[in-house]
Amino acid sequence: DLPSRAFSGGSAIFTSLLLVAVFFYSFAWQPFLRQPTRHRVMVTGTTGYLGSHMLETLSKVEHHDRFDVFHFGDNHNPTRGWTGRRLELTNKQEIDRAVAAFQPHVIVHCAAISQTGACEATPERCHAVNVLGTRNLAQAAAALAVPARMILISTDWAYTANTTMVSELGEANGFGAYGRSKVAAEHVVQQFLPDNHLILRSALIFGPPSPRQPQLRSTLGWMVTAHAQQDTITVFEDEYRTPVSVNQLCQAIVAALDLPVTTSWRYTFKQRDSTVTGTSPLIINVGGRDRLSRLDMAHILYATLGRNTGVTGDPMAQLKATSLTAKGLNGKRPADASLQTERLTRWLHESARGYQQELDRIVNHLVP
């Protein structure tokens, strides 16, 4: 009868439309939803210590076929087709053009004025680079048709109080001009990329010299030189950190680069941690396993160098302990900036490594 035929015809039309929709989804939309085989990664600060190590990490055989890289620095890797160009973070038009041209999936923001003394001496310059420069980058990332994800390298100086093994939920108003500038930069990234940012609050970084600019050395550099020259050095016995190797920090960044870019990072982290809410900042502490004083770090370093070079004797003989109070630095440096790193494991599946473990791995690259 007529109603049955009408129903049958309507059902056929519905089925046809459904098949068309499935076909369109499969062959038209899927390319936009599929995880890209090569991520376009923009890295800032590659003329600095961390950024140069990050560029070296990405250029290794196991990584270089997975990433196309644009970096803020000299063109070190023309054979890989990577582009490097010196750009000024405070020049908004220059940043807008670079980001729009490269269309990055992820921006790794290492660039900053990180010398705490320089930040105290020239707070306006510190704010311009660390805060306004970050704003320029975040705005450009958010303006893309498909907004880029952004990894901001922050600091253990973001935390306000001297708290032993502080978690990401600790009070964070910034310690000193440097710490305050980095907290302000964190807020900027959260504002413009609320669901697609990742803030890595790094502990004190140690490691071998920069692979591209050997004069750029970590906090261990001057200690290694003094050990080789058998000079006595003075180090703080009451300033505690959880030092992290530059290799581990770079590996944590690579783990973040492997996160899906077809869904928001907030969604991804919610799947890994039920405490993530719709508005909470996406922050991970990246530190080493060991809470050590500066004196502890120097002692372990000198003992390791002695074993490696065959030099016998008491490693403490070249070390002289002092305190923040004795140097008039109480309130100017955090007495305890040690970090809890459980979230590093839950969110990025990376485990904090021991100071001695990392020293043993890099000691041959430390000796001048």
CSV table of C-alpha atoms in Angstrom, one decimal:
chain,number,residue,atom,x,y,z
A,1,ASP,CA,0.0,0.0,0.0
A,2,LEU,CA,0.9,3.7,-0.3
A,3,PRO,CA,2.1,4.3,3.3
A,4,SER,CA,4.3,1.2,3.2
A,5,ARG,CA,5.9,2.3,-0.1
A,6,ALA,CA,6.4,5.8,1.3
A,7,PHE,CA,8.1,4.4,4.4
A,8,SER,CA,10.2,2.0,2.3
A,9,GLY,CA,11.3,4.9,0.0
A,10,GLY,CA,12.1,7.2,3.0
A,11,SER,CA,14.1,4.4,4.6
A,12,ALA,CA,16.1,4.0,1.4
A,13,ILE,CA,16.8,7.7,1.2
A,14,PHE,CA,17.9,7.8,4.8
A,15,THR,CA,20.2,4.8,4.2
A,16,SER,CA,21.7,6.5,1.1
A,17,LEU,CA,22.3,9.7,3.1
A,18,LEU,CA,23.9,7.7,5.9
A,19,LEU,CA,26.3,6.0,3.4
A,20,VAL,CA,27.2,9.4,1.9
A,21,ALA,CA,27.9,10.8,5.4
A,22,VAL,CA,30.1,7.8,6.3
A,23,PHE,CA,32.0,8.2,3.0
A,24,PHE,CA,32.5,11.9,3.5
A,25,TYR,CA,33.7,11.4,7.1
A,26,SER,CA,36.1,8.6,6.0
A,27,PHE,CA,37.7,10.3,3.1
A,28,ALA,CA,37.2,14.0,3.5
A,29,TRP,CA,37.3,14.7,7.3
A,30,GLN,CA,39.7,12.0,8.4
A,31,PRO,CA,42.9,13.7,7.1
A,32,PHE,CA,42.1,16.6,9.5
A,33,LEU,CA,41.5,14.3,12.4
A,34,ARG,CA,44.3,11.9,11.9
A,35,GLN,CA,47.5,12.3,13.9
A,36,PRO,CA,50.1,13.8,11.5
A,37,THR,CA,53.1,11.6,10.6
A,38,ARG,CA,55.5,14.5,11.0
A,39,HIS,CA,54.9,17.2,13.6
A,40,ARG,CA,55.8,20.8,12.8
A,41,VAL,CA,57.6,22.0,15.8
A,42,MET,CA,58.8,25.5,16.5
A,43,VAL,CA,61.5,25.9,19.1
A,44,THR,CA,62.6,29.2,20.6
A,45,GLY,CA,65.8,30.0,22.4
A,46,THR,CA,68.0,27.6,20.4
A,47,THR,CA,71.0,29.9,20.9
A,48,GLY,CA,70.7,29.3,24.6
A,49,TYR,CA,71.7,26.3,26.8
A,50,LEU,CA,68.4,24.4,26.9
A,51,GLY,CA,67.2,25.3,23.4
A,52,SER,CA,70.5,24.2,21.8
A,53,HIS,CA,70.3,20.8,23.6
A,54,MET,CA,66.6,20.5,22.5
A,55,LEU,CA,67.6,21.1,18.9
A,56,GLU,CA,70.3,18.5,19.2
A,57,THR,CA,67.8,16.0,20.7
A,58,LEU,CA,65.4,16.5,17.9
A,59,SER,CA,68.1,16.0,15.3
A,60,LYS,CA,69.0,12.6,16.5
A,61,VAL,CA,68.3,9.6,14.2
A,62,GLU,CA,65.4,8.3,16.3
A,63,HIS,CA,63.6,11.7,16.2
A,64,HIS,CA,64.6,13.7,13.1
A,65,ASP,CA,62.3,11.8,10.7
A,66,ARG,CA,59.3,12.5,13.0
A,67,PHE,CA,59.6,16.3,13.2
A,68,ASP,CA,59.9,19.3,10.9
A,69,VAL,CA,61.5,22.1,12.9
A,70,PHE,CA,61.6,25.8,12.7
A,71,HIS,CA,63.9,27.3,15.3
A,72,PHE,CA,64.8,30.8,16.6
A,73,GLY,CA,68.5,30.7,15.9
A,74,ASP,CA,71.1,30.2,13.2
A,75,ASN,CA,70.4,27.6,10.5
A,76,HIS,CA,72.3,24.7,12.0
A,77,ASN,CA,70.6,21.9,10.1
A,78,PRO,CA,70.1,22.9,6.4
A,79,THR,CA,70.6,19.3,5.3
A,80,ARG,CA,67.5,18.3,7.2
A,81,GLY,CA,65.5,21.0,5.5
A,82,TRP,CA,65.0,22.7,8.9
A,83,THR,CA,64.8,26.5,9.0
A,84,GLY,CA,66.6,28.6,11.6
A,85,ARG,CA,66.2,32.4,11.8
A,86,ARG,CA,67.0,34.8,14.6
A,87,LEU,CA,63.8,36.5,15.7
A,88,GLU,CA,63.1,39.0,18.4
A,89,LEU,CA,60.3,37.8,20.7
A,90,THR,CA,59.3,41.4,21.5
A,91,ASN,CA,58.6,42.2,17.8
A,92,LYS,CA,55.0,41.1,17.5
A,93,GLN,CA,54.8,41.6,13.7
A,94,GLU,CA,57.9,39.4,13.2
A,95,ILE,CA,56.5,36.7,15.4
A,96,ASP,CA,53.0,36.8,13.8
A,97,ARG,CA,54.6,36.3,10.3
A,98,ALA,CA,56.9,33.5,11.4
A,99,VAL,CA,54.1,31.5,13.1
A,100,ALA,CA,51.6,32.1,10.3
A,101,ALA,CA,54.1,30.9,7.7
A,102,PHE,CA,55.3,27.8,9.5
A,103,GLN,CA,51.9,26.7,10.9
A,104,PRO,CA,53.3,24.7,13.8
A,105,HIS,CA,51.5,21.9,15.5
A,106,VAL,CA,53.5,22.6,18.7
A,107,ILE,CA,55.7,25.5,20.0
A,108,VAL,CA,58.4,24.7,22.5
A,109,HIS,CA,59.2,28.0,24.2
A,110,CYS,CA,62.6,27.8,25.8
A,111,ALA,CA,63.7,31.4,25.2
A,112,ALA,CA,63.9,33.6,28.3
A,113,ILE,CA,66.1,35.9,30.3
A,114,SER,CA,66.9,33.3,33.0
A,115,GLN,CA,69.9,34.8,34.8
A,116,THR,CA,68.3,35.9,38.1
A,117,GLY,CA,70.7,38.7,38.7
A,118,ALA,CA,70.0,40.2,35.2
A,119,CYS,CA,66.3,40.0,35.9
A,120,GLU,CA,66.8,41.9,39.2
A,121,ALA,CA,69.0,44.5,37.6
A,122,THR,CA,66.8,45.2,34.6
A,123,PRO,CA,63.2,44.2,35.5
A,124,GLU,CA,61.7,46.0,32.5
A,125,ARG,CA,63.8,44.0,30.0
A,126,CYS,CA,63.0,40.8,32.0
A,127,HIS,CA,59.3,41.6,31.7
A,128,ALA,CA,59.5,42.5,28.0
A,129,VAL,CA,61.2,39.3,27.0
A,130,ASN,CA,59.7,36.8,29.5
A,131,VAL,CA,56.2,38.1,29.6
A,132,LEU,CA,55.4,40.2,26.6
A,133,GLY,CA,57.5,38.0,24.3
A,134,THR,CA,55.5,35.0,25.5
A,135,ARG,CA,52.3,36.9,24.9
A,136,ASN,CA,53.3,37.6,21.3
A,137,LEU,CA,54.0,33.9,20.8
A,138,ALA,CA,50.8,32.7,22.5
A,139,GLN,CA,48.6,35.1,20.6
A,140,ALA,CA,50.1,34.1,17.3
A,141,ALA,CA,49.6,30.4,18.2
A,142,ALA,CA,46.0,31.0,19.1
A,143,ALA,CA,45.3,32.9,15.9
A,144,LEU,CA,46.0,30.0,13.6
A,145,ALA,CA,43.1,28.2,12.0
A,146,VAL,CA,44.1,25.2,14.0
A,147,PRO,CA,45.7,26.7,17.1
A,148,ALA,CA,49.1,25.4,18.0
A,149,ARG,CA,49.9,23.7,21.2
A,150,MET,CA,52.5,25.4,23.4
A,151,ILE,CA,55.0,24.0,25.8
A,152,LEU,CA,56.3,26.8,28.1
A,153,ILE,CA,59.5,26.1,30.0
A,154,SER,CA,59.1,27.6,33.5
A,155,THR,CA,61.0,27.3,36.7
A,156,ASP,CA,61.1,26.0,40.3
A,157,TRP,CA,61.4,29.7,41.2
A,158,ALA,CA,57.7,30.0,40.3
A,159,TYR,CA,56.8,28.7,43.8
A,160,THR,CA,56.4,31.4,46.5
A,161,ALA,CA,57.4,29.7,49.8
A,162,ASN,CA,60.4,27.6,50.7
A,163,THR,CA,58.6,24.3,50.7
A,164,THR,CA,60.3,20.9,50.6
A,165,MET,CA,59.3,18.8,47.6
A,166,VAL,CA,56.5,21.1,46.5
A,167,SER,CA,53.8,19.8,44.2
A,168,GLU,CA,52.2,21.6,41.2
A,169,LEU,CA,49.4,22.7,43.6
A,170,GLY,CA,51.8,24.7,45.8
A,171,GLU,CA,51.4,28.5,46.0
A,172,ALA,CA,53.0,30.1,43.0
A,173,ASN,CA,53.4,33.8,43.0
A,174,GLY,CA,57.0,33.7,41.9
A,175,PHE,CA,60.3,34.2,43.8
A,176,GLY,CA,62.2,37.3,42.8
A,177,ALA,CA,61.9,39.2,39.5
A,178,TYR,CA,62.7,36.1,37.5
A,179,GLY,CA,60.2,33.9,39.2
A,180,ARG,CA,57.5,36.5,39.0
A,181,SER,CA,58.1,37.0,35.3
A,182,LYS,CA,57.8,33.3,34.6
A,183,VAL,CA,54.5,33.0,36.6
A,184,ALA,CA,53.2,36.0,34.5
A,185,ALA,CA,54.2,34.1,31.4
A,186,GLU,CA,52.4,31.0,32.6
A,187,HIS,CA,49.2,33.1,33.0
A,188,VAL,CA,49.5,34.5,29.5
A,189,VAL,CA,49.8,31.0,28.0
A,190,GLN,CA,46.8,29.8,30.0
A,191,GLN,CA,44.8,32.8,28.9
A,192,PHE,CA,45.3,32.3,25.1
A,193,LEU,CA,45.6,28.5,24.9
A,194,PRO,CA,43.5,27.3,27.9
A,195,ASP,CA,43.2,23.7,26.7
A,196,ASN,CA,46.3,23.4,24.7
A,197,HIS,CA,49.2,24.5,26.8
A,198,LEU,CA,51.7,22.6,28.9
A,199,ILE,CA,53.9,24.3,31.5
A,200,LEU,CA,57.0,22.5,32.5
A,201,ARG,CA,58.4,23.9,35.8
A,202,SER,CA,62.0,22.9,35.6
A,203,ALA,CA,64.4,22.4,38.5
A,204,LEU,CA,68.0,23.5,38.3
A,205,ILE,CA,69.4,22.1,35.0
A,206,PHE,CA,72.8,20.4,34.8
A,207,GLY,CA,74.6,18.7,32.0
A,208,PRO,CA,77.4,18.9,29.4
A,209,PRO,CA,78.2,22.1,27.6
A,210,SER,CA,75.9,23.2,24.7
A,211,PRO,CA,76.6,20.9,21.7
A,212,ARG,CA,76.6,24.0,19.4
A,213,GLN,CA,78.1,26.7,21.6
A,214,PRO,CA,80.6,25.0,24.0
A,215,GLN,CA,80.9,28.3,26.0
A,216,LEU,CA,77.3,27.8,27.2
A,217,ARG,CA,77.6,25.6,30.2
A,218,SER,CA,75.3,24.5,32.9
A,219,THR,CA,75.6,25.1,36.7
A,220,LEU,CA,78.3,22.4,36.8
A,221,GLY,CA,80.6,24.2,34.3
A,222,TRP,CA,82.4,26.4,36.7
A,223,MET,CA,82.7,23.6,39.3
A,224,VAL,CA,84.4,21.3,36.7
A,225,THR,CA,86.9,24.1,35.8
A,226,ALA,CA,87.7,24.7,39.4
A,227,HIS,CA,88.2,21.0,40.0
A,228,ALA,CA,90.6,20.7,37.1
A,229,GLN,CA,92.6,23.7,38.3
A,230,GLN,CA,92.4,22.4,41.9
A,231,ASP,CA,90.9,25.6,43.1
A,232,THR,CA,88.8,25.8,46.3
A,233,ILE,CA,85.2,26.9,45.7
A,234,THR,CA,82.6,28.1,48.1
A,235,VAL,CA,79.1,26.6,47.9
A,236,PHE,CA,75.8,26.9,49.8
A,237,GLU,CA,75.1,24.2,52.3
A,238,ASP,CA,71.5,25.4,52.9
A,239,GLU,CA,70.1,25.9,49.4
A,240,TYR,CA,68.2,22.8,48.3
A,241,ARG,CA,67.1,21.8,44.8
A,242,THR,CA,66.1,18.7,42.9
A,243,PRO,CA,68.6,19.1,40.0
A,244,VAL,CA,67.5,17.7,36.6
A,245,SER,CA,69.8,16.7,33.7
A,246,VAL,CA,69.3,18.6,30.5
A,247,ASN,CA,68.9,15.2,28.8
A,248,GLN,CA,65.9,14.3,31.0
A,249,LEU,CA,64.3,17.6,30.5
A,250,CYS,CA,64.6,17.3,26.7
A,251,GLN,CA,63.2,13.8,26.9
A,252,ALA,CA,60.2,15.1,28.8
A,253,ILE,CA,59.6,17.7,26.1
A,254,VAL,CA,59.8,14.9,23.4
A,255,ALA,CA,57.2,12.9,25.4
A,256,ALA,CA,55.0,16.0,25.3
A,257,LEU,CA,55.6,16.4,21.5
A,258,ASP,CA,54.2,12.8,21.1
A,259,LEU,CA,50.9,13.8,22.7
A,260,PRO,CA,48.0,13.7,20.2
A,261,VAL,CA,47.2,16.9,18.4
A,262,THR,CA,43.8,15.7,17.2
A,263,THR,CA,42.3,16.3,20.6
A,264,SER,CA,42.9,19.0,23.2
A,265,TRP,CA,45.8,18.3,25.6
A,266,ARG,CA,43.4,19.0,28.5
A,267,TYR,CA,41.3,16.0,27.2
A,268,THR,CA,44.4,13.8,27.0
A,269,PHE,CA,45.6,14.7,30.5
A,270,LYS,CA,42.1,14.1,31.9
A,271,GLN,CA,42.3,10.5,30.7
A,272,ARG,CA,45.6,10.1,32.6
A,273,ASP,CA,44.7,12.0,35.7
A,274,SER,CA,41.2,12.3,37.2
A,275,THR,CA,42.1,15.4,39.2
A,276,VAL,CA,42.4,17.5,36.0
A,277,THR,CA,39.4,19.9,35.7
A,278,GLY,CA,38.1,22.0,33.0
A,279,THR,CA,39.9,25.1,34.2
A,280,SER,CA,43.0,23.9,36.1
A,281,PRO,CA,46.4,25.0,34.6
A,282,LEU,CA,48.3,22.2,32.9
A,283,ILE,CA,51.5,22.2,34.9
A,284,ILE,CA,54.2,19.5,35.4
A,285,ASN,CA,57.2,19.7,37.7
A,286,VAL,CA,60.3,18.4,36.0
A,287,GLY,CA,63.0,17.6,38.5
A,288,GLY,CA,65.5,15.0,39.5
A,289,ARG,CA,64.8,12.2,42.1
A,290,ASP,CA,67.2,13.6,44.7
A,291,ARG,CA,66.8,16.6,47.0
A,292,LEU,CA,70.4,18.0,47.4
A,293,SER,CA,72.0,21.1,48.7
A,294,ARG,CA,74.5,22.9,46.5
A,295,LEU,CA,77.2,21.5,48.7
A,296,ASP,CA,75.9,18.0,48.2
A,297,MET,CA,75.9,18.5,44.4
A,298,ALA,CA,79.5,19.7,44.4
A,299,HIS,CA,80.6,16.9,46.7
A,300,ILE,CA,79.1,14.2,44.5
A,301,LEU,CA,80.4,15.8,41.3
A,302,TYR,CA,84.0,16.0,42.6
A,303,ALA,CA,83.9,12.4,43.8
A,304,THR,CA,82.7,11.4,40.4
A,305,LEU,CA,85.3,13.4,38.6
A,306,GLY,CA,88.0,12.0,40.8
A,307,ARG,CA,87.0,8.4,40.0
A,308,ASN,CA,86.8,9.2,36.3
A,309,THR,CA,90.2,10.9,36.2
A,310,GLY,CA,92.0,8.7,38.6
A,311,VAL,CA,92.6,11.6,41.1
A,312,THR,CA,92.6,10.3,44.7
A,313,GLY,CA,92.0,12.2,47.9
A,314,ASP,CA,89.1,13.8,49.8
A,315,PRO,CA,86.7,15.6,47.3
A,316,MET,CA,85.6,17.9,50.1
A,317,ALA,CA,89.2,19.3,50.4
A,318,GLN,CA,88.4,21.7,47.5
A,319,LEU,CA,85.0,22.7,48.8
A,320,LYS,CA,84.2,25.3,51.4
A,321,ALA,CA,80.7,25.5,52.8
A,322,THR,CA,78.8,28.7,53.3
A,323,SER,CA,75.2,29.8,54.0
A,324,LEU,CA,72.7,32.1,52.4
A,325,THR,CA,72.7,34.1,55.6
A,326,ALA,CA,76.5,34.5,55.6
A,327,LYS,CA,76.3,35.9,52.1
A,328,GLY,CA,73.4,38.2,52.8
A,329,LEU,CA,71.1,36.3,50.4
A,330,ASN,CA,68.3,35.3,52.7
A,331,GLY,CA,65.1,36.2,51.0
A,332,LYS,CA,67.0,36.8,47.7
A,333,ARG,CA,67.3,33.1,46.8
A,334,PRO,CA,64.9,30.3,47.8
A,335,ALA,CA,66.4,28.1,50.5
A,336,ASP,CA,64.4,25.2,49.3
A,337,ALA,CA,63.1,24.9,45.7
A,338,SER,CA,62.8,21.1,45.6
A,339,LEU,CA,60.1,19.6,43.4
A,340,GLN,CA,57.7,16.7,43.7
A,341,THR,CA,57.5,14.9,40.4
A,342,GLU,CA,54.7,12.3,40.6
A,343,ARG,CA,52.7,14.1,37.9
A,344,LEU,CA,55.7,13.8,35.5
A,345,THR,CA,55.2,10.0,35.6
A,346,ARG,CA,51.3,10.1,35.5
A,347,TRP,CA,51.1,12.6,32.7
A,348,LEU,CA,54.1,12.0,30.5
A,349,HIS,CA,55.1,8.5,31.6
A,350,GLU,CA,58.6,9.8,32.5
A,351,SER,CA,60.4,8.9,35.8
A,352,ALA,CA,62.7,11.3,37.7
A,353,ARG,CA,66.3,10.1,37.5
A,354,GLY,CA,69.0,10.3,40.2
A,355,TYR,CA,71.8,12.9,40.2
A,356,GLN,CA,74.5,10.3,40.4
A,357,GLN,CA,73.0,8.2,37.7
A,358,GLU,CA,73.0,11.1,35.3
A,359,LEU,CA,76.5,12.3,36.3
A,360,ASP,CA,77.8,8.8,35.5
A,361,ARG,CA,76.2,9.0,32.1
A,362,ILE,CA,77.7,12.4,31.1
A,363,VAL,CA,81.0,12.6,33.1
A,364,ASN,CA,83.2,12.1,30.1
A,365,HIS,CA,81.5,15.1,28.4
A,366,LEU,CA,82.1,17.3,31.5
A,367,VAL,CA,85.9,17.1,31.7
A,368,PRO,CA,87.5,20.0,29.7
